[in-house]
CSV table of C-alpha atoms and ligand atoms in Angstrom, one decimal:
chain,number,residue,atom,x,y,z
A,14,UNK,CA,52.1,-7.0,64.8
A,15,UNK,CA,49.7,-9.8,64.1
A,16,UNK,CA,47.9,-9.7,60.7
A,17,UNK,CA,44.3,-10.7,61.0
A,18,UNK,CA,42.5,-12.3,58.0
A,19,UNK,CA,39.0,-10.8,57.8
A,20,UNK,CA,36.0,-12.2,55.9
A,21,UNK,CA,33.8,-10.0,53.7
A,22,UNK,CA,31.2,-9.8,56.5
A,23,UNK,CA,33.8,-7.9,58.6
A,24,UNK,CA,34.2,-5.1,56.1
A,25,UNK,CA,33.3,-2.6,58.8
A,26,UNK,CA,36.2,-3.7,60.9
A,27,UNK,CA,38.4,-3.1,57.9
A,28,UNK,CA,37.0,0.4,57.5
A,29,UNK,CA,37.5,1.1,61.2
A,30,UNK,CA,41.2,0.2,61.0
A,31,UNK,CA,41.6,2.6,58.1
A,32,UNK,CA,39.8,5.4,59.9
A,33,UNK,CA,42.1,5.1,62.9
A,34,UNK,CA,45.3,5.1,60.8
A,35,UNK,CA,46.0,1.4,60.4
A,36,UNK,CA,46.8,-0.6,57.3
A,37,UNK,CA,44.5,-3.1,55.6
A,38,UNK,CA,44.8,-5.3,52.6
A,39,UNK,CA,41.7,-4.8,50.5
A,40,UNK,CA,40.5,-6.8,47.5
A,41,UNK,CA,39.9,-4.9,44.2
A,42,UNK,CA,38.9,-6.1,40.8
A,43,UNK,CA,42.5,-5.7,39.6
A,44,UNK,CA,44.8,-6.8,42.4
A,45,UNK,CA,44.9,-6.6,46.2
A,46,UNK,CA,45.7,-3.2,47.5
A,47,UNK,CA,47.4,-2.0,50.7
A,48,UNK,CA,44.9,0.6,52.0
A,49,UNK,CA,45.2,3.5,54.5
A,50,UNK,CA,43.5,6.7,55.1
A,51,UNK,CA,44.6,8.9,52.2
A,52,UNK,CA,44.2,12.1,54.2
A,53,UNK,CA,46.3,11.0,57.1
A,54,UNK,CA,50.1,11.5,56.4
A,55,UNK,CA,51.2,9.2,59.2
A,56,UNK,CA,49.0,6.4,58.0
A,57,UNK,CA,50.2,6.9,54.4
A,58,UNK,CA,53.8,6.9,55.6
A,59,UNK,CA,53.2,3.4,57.1
A,60,UNK,CA,52.3,2.1,53.6
A,61,UNK,CA,55.8,3.0,52.4
A,62,UNK,CA,57.4,1.3,55.3
A,63,UNK,CA,55.3,-1.9,55.1
A,64,UNK,CA,56.1,-2.3,51.4
A,65,UNK,CA,59.6,-1.1,51.4
A,66,UNK,CA,58.5,1.4,48.8
A,67,UNK,CA,60.7,4.3,47.7
A,68,UNK,CA,59.3,7.6,49.0
A,69,UNK,CA,59.4,9.2,45.5
A,70,UNK,CA,56.8,6.8,44.2
A,71,UNK,CA,53.3,8.4,44.5
A,72,UNK,CA,50.1,6.5,45.6
A,73,UNK,CA,46.7,6.6,44.0
A,74,UNK,CA,43.5,7.5,45.9
A,75,UNK,CA,40.5,5.2,45.8
A,76,UNK,CA,37.1,6.8,46.0
A,77,UNK,CA,33.6,5.2,46.1
A,78,UNK,CA,32.0,7.6,43.7
A,79,UNK,CA,33.0,9.9,40.8
A,80,UNK,CA,31.5,12.9,42.6
A,81,UNK,CA,34.3,12.7,45.1
A,82,UNK,CA,36.8,13.8,42.3
A,83,UNK,CA,36.1,17.5,43.0
A,84,UNK,CA,37.1,17.1,46.7
A,85,UNK,CA,40.7,16.3,45.8
A,86,UNK,CA,41.2,17.5,42.2
A,87,UNK,CA,41.0,20.9,40.4
A,88,UNK,CA,40.9,21.9,36.7
A,89,UNK,CA,39.1,18.7,36.0
A,90,UNK,CA,38.8,18.4,32.2
A,91,UNK,CA,35.7,17.3,30.4
A,92,UNK,CA,37.4,14.1,29.3
A,93,UNK,CA,37.7,13.0,33.0
A,94,UNK,CA,34.0,13.0,33.4
A,95,UNK,CA,33.6,11.2,30.0
A,96,UNK,CA,36.0,8.5,31.1
A,97,UNK,CA,34.3,8.2,34.6
A,98,UNK,CA,30.9,7.8,33.0
A,99,UNK,CA,32.2,5.1,30.7
A,100,UNK,CA,34.7,3.1,32.9
A,101,UNK,CA,34.0,3.9,36.5
A,102,UNK,CA,33.6,2.0,38.7
A,103,UNK,CA,36.4,0.0,37.1
A,104,UNK,CA,40.1,-0.6,36.5
A,105,UNK,CA,41.0,3.0,35.3
A,106,UNK,CA,43.2,5.5,37.2
A,107,UNK,CA,43.2,9.1,36.0
A,108,UNK,CA,46.0,11.5,36.8
A,109,UNK,CA,44.6,15.0,37.5
A,110,UNK,CA,45.7,18.2,39.1
A,111,UNK,CA,45.4,17.9,42.9
A,112,UNK,CA,44.0,20.2,45.5
A,113,UNK,CA,46.1,21.1,48.5
A,114,UNK,CA,44.0,18.9,50.8
A,115,UNK,CA,45.8,15.9,49.4
A,116,UNK,CA,48.9,15.3,51.6
A,117,UNK,CA,52.3,15.6,49.9
A,118,UNK,CA,53.3,12.1,51.1
A,119,UNK,CA,50.5,10.6,48.9
A,120,UNK,CA,51.7,12.4,45.7
A,121,UNK,CA,55.4,12.3,46.5
A,122,UNK,CA,55.3,16.1,46.2
A,123,UNK,CA,53.8,16.1,42.6
A,124,UNK,CA,51.1,18.6,41.8
A,125,UNK,CA,49.0,15.8,40.4
A,126,UNK,CA,47.2,12.9,41.9
A,127,UNK,CA,46.0,9.5,40.6
A,128,UNK,CA,42.3,8.8,41.2
A,129,UNK,CA,40.5,5.5,40.9
A,130,UNK,CA,37.0,4.3,41.6
A,131,UNK,CA,37.2,0.6,42.0
A,132,UNK,CA,34.5,-1.9,40.9
A,133,UNK,CA,34.9,-4.6,43.6
A,134,UNK,CA,31.8,-4.5,45.7
A,135,UNK,CA,33.6,-5.3,49.0
A,136,UNK,CA,36.2,-2.7,48.3
A,137,UNK,CA,33.5,-0.1,47.6
A,138,UNK,CA,31.8,-1.0,50.9
A,139,UNK,CA,35.0,-0.6,52.8
A,140,UNK,CA,35.7,2.9,51.3
A,141,UNK,CA,32.1,4.0,51.9
A,142,UNK,CA,32.2,2.9,55.5
A,143,UNK,CA,35.6,4.5,56.1
A,144,UNK,CA,34.3,7.7,54.6
A,145,UNK,CA,37.7,8.8,53.5
A,146,UNK,CA,39.7,8.4,50.2
A,147,UNK,CA,41.8,5.3,50.6
A,148,UNK,CA,45.4,5.5,49.4
A,149,UNK,CA,46.4,2.1,48.2
A,150,UNK,CA,49.3,0.7,46.1
A,151,UNK,CA,49.3,-2.9,45.1
A,152,UNK,CA,49.7,-5.1,48.2
A,153,UNK,CA,53.0,-6.8,47.3
A,154,UNK,CA,56.4,-6.1,48.8
A,155,UNK,CA,58.1,-3.5,46.6
A,156,UNK,CA,59.4,-5.2,43.4
A,157,UNK,CA,57.4,-8.4,43.7
A,158,UNK,CA,54.4,-9.5,41.5
A,159,UNK,CA,51.2,-7.9,42.7
A,160,UNK,CA,48.9,-10.2,44.8
A,161,UNK,CA,45.8,-11.5,43.2
A,162,UNK,CA,44.6,-13.5,46.2
A,163,UNK,CA,44.4,-12.8,49.9
A,164,UNK,CA,47.0,-15.6,50.5
A,165,UNK,CA,49.5,-14.0,48.2
A,166,UNK,CA,49.1,-10.8,50.0
A,167,UNK,CA,49.6,-12.5,53.4
A,168,UNK,CA,52.7,-14.2,52.0
A,169,UNK,CA,54.2,-10.7,51.6
A,170,UNK,CA,52.6,-8.7,54.4
A,171,UNK,CA,52.2,-11.1,57.3
A,172,UNK,CA,53.3,-9.2,60.5
A,173,UNK,CA,53.6,-5.9,58.7
A,174,UNK,CA,50.0,-4.7,58.5
A,175,UNK,CA,46.9,-4.9,60.7
A,176,UNK,CA,44.6,-7.0,58.6
A,177,UNK,CA,43.7,-8.4,55.1
A,178,UNK,CA,40.1,-8.6,54.0
A,179,UNK,CA,39.6,-11.7,51.9
A,180,UNK,CA,37.4,-10.9,49.0
A,181,UNK,CA,38.3,-13.8,46.8
A,182,UNK,CA,40.5,-14.0,43.7
A,183,UNK,CA,40.9,-10.8,41.7
A,184,UNK,CA,38.9,-11.0,38.4
A,185,UNK,CA,41.1,-8.7,36.3
A,186,UNK,CA,44.5,-9.8,37.6
A,187,UNK,CA,46.6,-6.9,36.4
A,188,UNK,CA,46.5,-3.3,37.8
A,189,UNK,CA,44.4,-0.5,36.6
A,190,UNK,CA,45.2,1.4,33.4
A,191,UNK,CA,46.7,4.8,34.2
A,192,UNK,CA,45.9,7.8,31.9
A,193,UNK,CA,47.4,11.2,32.4
A,194,UNK,CA,44.8,13.9,31.7
A,195,UNK,CA,47.0,16.8,32.6
A,196,UNK,CA,48.6,16.9,29.1
A,197,UNK,CA,47.5,17.0,25.5
A,198,UNK,CA,47.0,14.6,24.0
A,199,UNK,CA,46.2,12.4,27.1
A,200,UNK,CA,49.0,10.0,27.8
A,201,UNK,CA,48.9,6.3,28.7
A,202,UNK,CA,51.3,5.8,31.6
A,203,UNK,CA,50.5,2.2,32.4
A,204,UNK,CA,48.4,-0.3,30.4
A,205,UNK,CA,46.0,-2.3,32.6
A,206,UNK,CA,42.4,-3.5,33.0
A,207,UNK,CA,40.9,-1.0,30.5
A,208,UNK,CA,42.5,-1.7,27.1
A,209,UNK,CA,44.1,1.2,25.2
A,210,UNK,CA,41.7,0.8,22.3
A,211,UNK,CA,38.7,1.5,24.6
A,212,UNK,CA,40.3,4.7,25.8
A,213,UNK,CA,41.0,5.8,22.3
A,214,UNK,CA,37.4,5.2,21.4
A,215,UNK,CA,36.4,7.9,24.0
A,216,UNK,CA,39.4,10.2,23.9
A,217,UNK,CA,40.6,10.0,20.2
A,218,UNK,CA,44.3,10.4,20.2
A,219,UNK,CA,46.2,8.9,23.1
A,220,UNK,CA,50.0,9.1,23.4
A,221,UNK,CA,51.7,6.0,24.8
A,222,UNK,CA,54.5,6.8,27.3
A,223,UNK,CA,57.8,5.2,26.1
A,224,UNK,CA,58.1,3.5,29.5
A,225,UNK,CA,55.1,1.3,28.6
A,226,UNK,CA,56.9,-0.4,25.7
A,227,UNK,CA,60.7,-0.2,26.3
A,228,UNK,CA,63.2,0.1,29.1
A,229,UNK,CA,64.1,3.8,29.7
A,230,UNK,CA,67.6,5.1,28.9
A,231,UNK,CA,69.8,6.2,31.8
A,232,UNK,CA,68.7,9.6,32.9
A,233,UNK,CA,65.3,9.4,31.2
A,234,UNK,CA,62.5,10.2,33.6
A,235,UNK,CA,59.3,8.3,33.5
A,236,UNK,CA,56.0,10.2,34.0
A,237,UNK,CA,54.8,7.5,36.4
A,238,UNK,CA,57.6,7.3,38.8
A,239,UNK,CA,56.8,3.6,39.6
A,240,UNK,CA,57.6,2.6,36.0
A,241,UNK,CA,61.4,3.1,36.6
A,242,UNK,CA,61.7,0.3,39.1
A,243,UNK,CA,62.3,-3.4,38.3
A,244,UNK,CA,58.9,-4.8,39.0
A,245,UNK,CA,56.7,-7.8,39.0
A,246,UNK,CA,59.9,-9.8,39.4
A,247,UNK,CA,60.0,-13.4,40.6
A,248,UNK,CA,63.3,-14.5,42.1
A,249,UNK,CA,64.4,-16.5,39.0
A,250,UNK,CA,65.4,-14.7,35.8
A,251,UNK,CA,62.8,-14.7,33.1
A,252,UNK,CA,63.2,-15.0,29.3
A,253,UNK,CA,60.2,-13.7,27.3
A,254,UNK,CA,59.8,-15.4,23.9
A,255,UNK,CA,57.9,-13.3,21.4
A,256,UNK,CA,56.3,-14.5,18.2
A,257,UNK,CA,53.2,-16.4,17.2
A,258,UNK,CA,52.3,-19.1,19.7
A,259,UNK,CA,53.4,-22.1,17.7
A,260,UNK,CA,56.8,-20.6,17.0
A,261,UNK,CA,57.4,-19.3,20.5
A,262,UNK,CA,56.5,-22.7,22.0
A,263,UNK,CA,58.9,-24.4,19.5
A,264,UNK,CA,61.6,-21.9,20.4
A,265,UNK,CA,61.3,-22.7,24.1
A,266,UNK,CA,61.3,-26.5,23.4
A,267,UNK,CA,64.5,-26.0,21.3
A,268,UNK,CA,66.3,-24.0,24.0
A,269,UNK,CA,65.2,-25.3,27.3
A,270,UNK,CA,67.7,-27.7,29.0
A,271,UNK,CA,66.8,-31.0,30.5
A,272,UNK,CA,67.1,-29.5,34.0
A,273,UNK,CA,63.9,-29.8,36.1
A,274,UNK,CA,64.7,-26.3,37.5
A,275,UNK,CA,63.7,-24.5,34.3
A,276,UNK,CA,60.1,-23.6,34.4
A,277,UNK,CA,57.7,-22.6,31.6
A,278,UNK,CA,54.8,-20.2,31.5
A,279,UNK,CA,52.8,-21.1,28.4
A,280,UNK,CA,49.4,-21.1,26.7
A,281,UNK,CA,47.3,-24.1,27.5
A,282,UNK,CA,47.7,-25.7,24.1
A,283,UNK,CA,51.4,-26.3,24.7
A,284,UNK,CA,51.5,-27.3,28.3
A,285,UNK,CA,51.9,-31.0,27.4
A,286,UNK,CA,55.1,-30.2,25.5
A,287,UNK,CA,56.9,-29.4,28.7
A,288,UNK,CA,55.8,-32.3,30.9
A,289,UNK,CA,59.2,-32.7,32.5
A,290,UNK,CA,59.3,-29.1,33.8
A,291,UNK,CA,57.2,-27.0,36.2
A,292,UNK,CA,54.5,-25.5,34.0
A,293,UNK,CA,52.1,-22.6,34.6
A,294,UNK,CA,49.3,-22.2,32.1
A,295,UNK,CA,48.2,-18.7,31.0
A,296,UNK,CA,45.0,-19.8,29.4
A,297,UNK,CA,44.2,-20.5,25.7
A,298,UNK,CA,46.5,-18.6,23.3
A,299,UNK,CA,43.7,-16.2,22.3
A,300,UNK,CA,42.1,-15.7,25.7
A,301,UNK,CA,43.7,-12.4,26.7
A,302,UNK,CA,41.5,-11.7,29.7
A,303,UNK,CA,42.6,-15.1,31.1
A,304,UNK,CA,46.2,-14.3,30.5
A,305,UNK,CA,45.8,-11.1,32.6
A,306,UNK,CA,44.0,-13.0,35.3
A,307,UNK,CA,46.7,-15.7,35.6
A,308,UNK,CA,50.0,-13.9,35.0
A,309,UNK,CA,50.9,-12.8,38.5
A,310,UNK,CA,49.8,-16.1,40.0
A,311,UNK,CA,52.0,-17.9,37.5
A,312,UNK,CA,55.0,-15.8,38.4
A,313,UNK,CA,54.5,-16.4,42.1
A,314,UNK,CA,54.0,-20.2,41.5
A,315,UNK,CA,57.3,-20.3,39.8
A,316,UNK,CA,59.0,-18.9,42.8
A,317,UNK,CA,57.2,-21.4,45.0
A,318,UNK,CA,58.5,-24.2,42.8
A,319,UNK,CA,62.0,-22.9,43.3
A,320,UNK,CA,62.9,-22.8,39.6
A,321,UNK,CA,66.1,-21.2,38.5
A,322,UNK,CA,65.0,-20.0,35.1
A,323,UNK,CA,61.6,-19.1,33.7
A,324,UNK,CA,60.7,-19.3,30.0
A,325,UNK,CA,57.5,-17.4,29.1
A,326,UNK,CA,55.4,-17.3,25.9
A,327,UNK,CA,54.5,-13.8,25.1
A,328,UNK,CA,51.0,-12.8,23.8
A,329,UNK,CA,50.6,-10.1,21.2
A,330,UNK,CA,49.7,-6.5,22.3
A,331,UNK,CA,46.1,-6.3,21.2
A,332,UNK,CA,43.5,-5.4,23.9
A,333,UNK,CA,44.5,-6.7,27.3
A,334,UNK,CA,47.6,-8.1,25.7
A,335,UNK,CA,49.4,-4.8,26.1
A,336,UNK,CA,49.1,-4.9,29.9
A,337,UNK,CA,50.2,-8.6,30.0
A,338,UNK,CA,53.2,-8.0,27.7
A,339,UNK,CA,54.2,-4.9,29.7
A,340,UNK,CA,54.2,-6.9,33.0
A,341,UNK,CA,56.1,-9.8,31.5
A,342,UNK,CA,58.7,-7.6,29.9
A,343,UNK,CA,59.3,-5.8,33.3
A,344,UNK,CA,59.4,-9.1,35.1
A,345,UNK,CA,62.2,-10.1,32.8
A,346,UNK,CA,64.0,-6.8,32.9
A,347,UNK,CA,63.2,-6.6,29.2
A,348,UNK,CA,65.0,-9.9,28.5
A,349,UNK,CA,63.1,-10.6,25.3
A,350,UNK,CA,63.9,-12.9,22.4
A,351,UNK,CA,62.1,-13.2,19.1
A,352,UNK,CA,61.2,-16.7,18.0
B,11,LIG,O1,44.9,-1.5,40.1
B,11,LIG,C1,45.5,-0.7,40.7
B,11,LIG,O2,45.8,0.5,40.3
B,11,LIG,C2,46.1,-1.1,42.1
B,11,LIG,C3,44.8,-1.3,43.0
B,11,LIG,C4,45.2,-1.6,44.4
B,11,LIG,O3,44.0,-0.2,42.9
B,11,LIG,N1,47.0,-0.1,42.6
B,11,LIG,C5,48.2,0.1,42.1
B,11,LIG,O4,49.0,1.0,42.8
B,11,LIG,O5,48.6,-0.5,41.2
B,11,LIG,P1,50.6,1.1,42.6
B,11,LIG,O6,51.0,2.1,43.6
B,11,LIG,O7,51.1,-0.3,42.7
B,11,LIG,O8,50.8,1.7,41.2
B,11,LIG,C6,50.4,3.0,40.9
B,11,LIG,C7,51.3,3.6,39.9
B,11,LIG,C8,52.8,3.7,40.3
B,11,LIG,O9,53.6,3.4,39.2
B,11,LIG,C9,52.9,5.3,40.5
B,11,LIG,O10,54.2,5.7,40.2
B,11,LIG,C10,51.9,5.8,39.6
B,11,LIG,O11,50.8,4.9,39.6
B,11,LIG,N2,51.4,7.1,40.0
B,11,LIG,C11,50.7,7.4,41.1
B,11,LIG,N3,50.4,8.7,41.2
B,11,LIG,C12,50.9,9.3,40.1
B,11,LIG,C13,51.0,10.6,39.6
B,11,LIG,N4,50.4,11.7,40.3
B,11,LIG,N5,51.5,10.8,38.4
B,11,LIG,C14,52.1,9.8,37.7
B,11,LIG,N6,52.1,8.5,38.1
B,11,LIG,C15,51.5,8.3,39.3
B,12,LIG,MG1,52.4,-1.8,42.4
């Protein structure tokens, strides 16, 4: 199959492909997604094949407007409408009880479904024109860092899907925040583009799923099935160095060998310390939105440089930091050291 690159002007062609059961890469404000008609089981099945995704890992449905929630969900709590009002369109996915119209293959047989109303204008135009909810996981091959540019998605998906709609670089850079509203208190399943603190301001108490902050023990079952897989992983092993920025940079300087094949992901202030190595800058040490925007790009760039080991400075967990730290920890298989 040949994968066509479409421009934003061709959004109707993308919608047509979705309507007839094909697969299209679509830009969202978080990361690129691999979209298909969420009501067509055969089309949804193709997503799993193209990504090499385990069948027990459910997909989320993308809708153009909060009013669509009632088509696919039941027992919708008041909190869902409050969150929709505050954060939609935007990088928030809500887990709600599903209606039977949602195919089993979307939810991996669960009685809940993840719902998201994305903010990217091109993405919204595609969903509107398709006229169906769009099932879309991140557009990477299973296990790899999510794509934040059309080219990154093409690197993974060329020949596996019908088209990719190039809507520019993703502005958030990490995936949506996932909140489960089917339990009390609501539970954060994945930190993402909407910071935990902002959810707490609307919901009050929010429980943080253990899978967000630590590796699960053997036999422990995560609430978001996807959280159990090694993820966001570049080819080279990653060591995450925690601690205040000056100390973590010093730690890396003390432990990195002279080999050119050790790469560093660091805050801008420290890039010149590592001149003899491949370096990817995350942004200034306090610019948490920039860290999110650049993280996956940095991990992919390290792969392209062919490095054998990656050292990464770790931000703190305030605001967007929680999502960045979560992705870094998973990319490293929780190989974390304290500086
Ligand atoms: O920002 C995003 O959310 C991107 C863009 C494309 O919208 N999508 C995305 O999808 O990150 P994906 O499939 O890569 O991640 C969705 C996560 C998976 O870990 C999955 O296990 C979890 O959501 N999930 C989906 N449905 C669920 C459900 N009913 N209950 C619990 N977890 C669910
Ligand atoms: Mg993903």
